């Protein structure tokens, strides 16, 4: 289990952003001890990074498909009208 500060350093985020990710369910964590302090499962950080990489890959594919939709890239159709 990692502290939010450790996770924040790994992900280059602020500590409150890490806690928000836990509260949103994007990272798995819990409050433990007395006084209660947040701890984040290390495996969930890896899962989060995998999800971020997949999102980036999908966005790149989307941008590529949008760029390929321009007529300049696929031509203007047949010329001369013959079959």
GROMACS .gro file of C-alpha atoms in nm:
model
   83
    1UNK     CA    1   0.000   0.000   0.000
    2UNK     CA    2   0.125   0.343  -0.097
    3UNK     CA    3   0.060   0.683   0.055
    4UNK     CA    4  -0.115   0.942  -0.160
    5UNK     CA    5   0.211   1.143  -0.159
    6UNK     CA    6   0.400   0.848  -0.307
    7UNK     CA    7   0.135   0.800  -0.574
    8UNK     CA    8   0.129   1.173  -0.646
    9UNK     CA    9   0.503   1.169  -0.705
   10UNK     CA   10   0.476   0.864  -0.933
   11UNK     CA   11   0.194   1.016  -1.139
   12UNK     CA   12   0.319   1.376  -1.119
   13UNK     CA   13  -0.007   1.490  -0.961
   14UNK     CA   14  -0.106   1.675  -0.648
   15UNK     CA   15  -0.197   1.471  -0.338
   16UNK     CA   16  -0.556   1.598  -0.346
   17UNK     CA   17  -0.585   1.478  -0.708
   18UNK     CA   18  -0.478   1.129  -0.600
   19UNK     CA   19  -0.740   1.126  -0.325
   20UNK     CA   20  -0.998   1.243  -0.581
   21UNK     CA   21  -0.899   0.950  -0.808
   22UNK     CA   22  -0.957   0.713  -0.516
   23UNK     CA   23  -1.293   0.870  -0.437
   24UNK     CA   24  -1.391   0.847  -0.806
   25UNK     CA   25  -1.297   0.478  -0.808
   26UNK     CA   26  -1.019   0.521  -1.064
   27UNK     CA   27  -0.762   0.412  -0.802
   28UNK     CA   28  -0.830   0.151  -0.536
   29UNK     CA   29  -0.759   0.269  -0.186
   30UNK     CA   30  -0.887   0.292   0.168
   31UNK     CA   31  -0.848   0.487   0.487
   32UNK     CA   32  -0.660   0.278   0.742
   33UNK     CA   33  -0.517   0.320   1.089
   34UNK     CA   34  -0.589   0.560   1.368
   35UNK     CA   35  -0.595   0.840   1.286
   36UNK     CA   36  -0.723   0.724   0.951
   37UNK     CA   37  -0.492   0.789   0.658
   38UNK     CA   38  -0.537   0.709   0.290
   39UNK     CA   39  -0.348   0.418   0.138
   40UNK     CA   40  -0.357   0.324  -0.231
   41UNK     CA   41  -0.310  -0.026  -0.371
   42UNK     CA   42   0.007  -0.036  -0.578
   43UNK     CA   43  -0.156  -0.263  -0.838
   44UNK     CA   44  -0.430  -0.005  -0.892
   45UNK     CA   45  -0.166   0.252  -0.988
   46UNK     CA   46  -0.040   0.013  -1.256
   47UNK     CA   47  -0.399  -0.046  -1.372
   48UNK     CA   48  -0.458   0.330  -1.383
   49UNK     CA   49  -0.144   0.381  -1.594
   50UNK     CA   50  -0.252   0.101  -1.829
   51UNK     CA   51  -0.594   0.266  -1.864
   52UNK     CA   52  -0.432   0.603  -1.937
   53UNK     CA   53  -0.209   0.445  -2.204
   54UNK     CA   54  -0.509   0.276  -2.365
   55UNK     CA   55  -0.705   0.603  -2.362
   56UNK     CA   56  -0.412   0.780  -2.529
   57UNK     CA   57  -0.390   0.504  -2.792
   58UNK     CA   58  -0.762   0.529  -2.868
   59UNK     CA   59  -0.745   0.909  -2.893
   60UNK     CA   60  -0.450   0.881  -3.133
   61UNK     CA   61  -0.648   0.637  -3.349
   62UNK     CA   62  -0.946   0.872  -3.344
   63UNK     CA   63  -0.730   1.165  -3.455
   64UNK     CA   64  -0.581   0.950  -3.734
   65UNK     CA   65  -0.924   0.841  -3.854
   66UNK     CA   66  -1.046   1.200  -3.855
   67UNK     CA   67  -0.742   1.313  -4.053
   68UNK     CA   68  -0.796   1.030  -4.302
   69UNK     CA   69  -1.154   1.146  -4.357
   70UNK     CA   70  -1.044   1.454  -4.549
   71UNK     CA   71  -1.109   1.420  -4.925
   72UNK     CA   72  -0.761   1.553  -5.002
   73UNK     CA   73  -0.620   1.235  -4.855
   74UNK     CA   74  -0.840   0.985  -5.039
   75UNK     CA   75  -0.865   1.166  -5.368
   76UNK     CA   76  -1.152   1.317  -5.554
   77UNK     CA   77  -1.292   1.003  -5.715
   78UNK     CA   78  -1.260   0.873  -6.069
   79UNK     CA   79  -1.152   1.101  -6.348
   80UNK     CA   80  -1.285   1.067  -6.695
   81UNK     CA   81  -1.608   0.888  -6.594
   82UNK     CA   82  -1.517   0.558  -6.769
   83UNK     CA   83  -1.556   0.217  -6.613
   0.00000   0.00000   0.00000
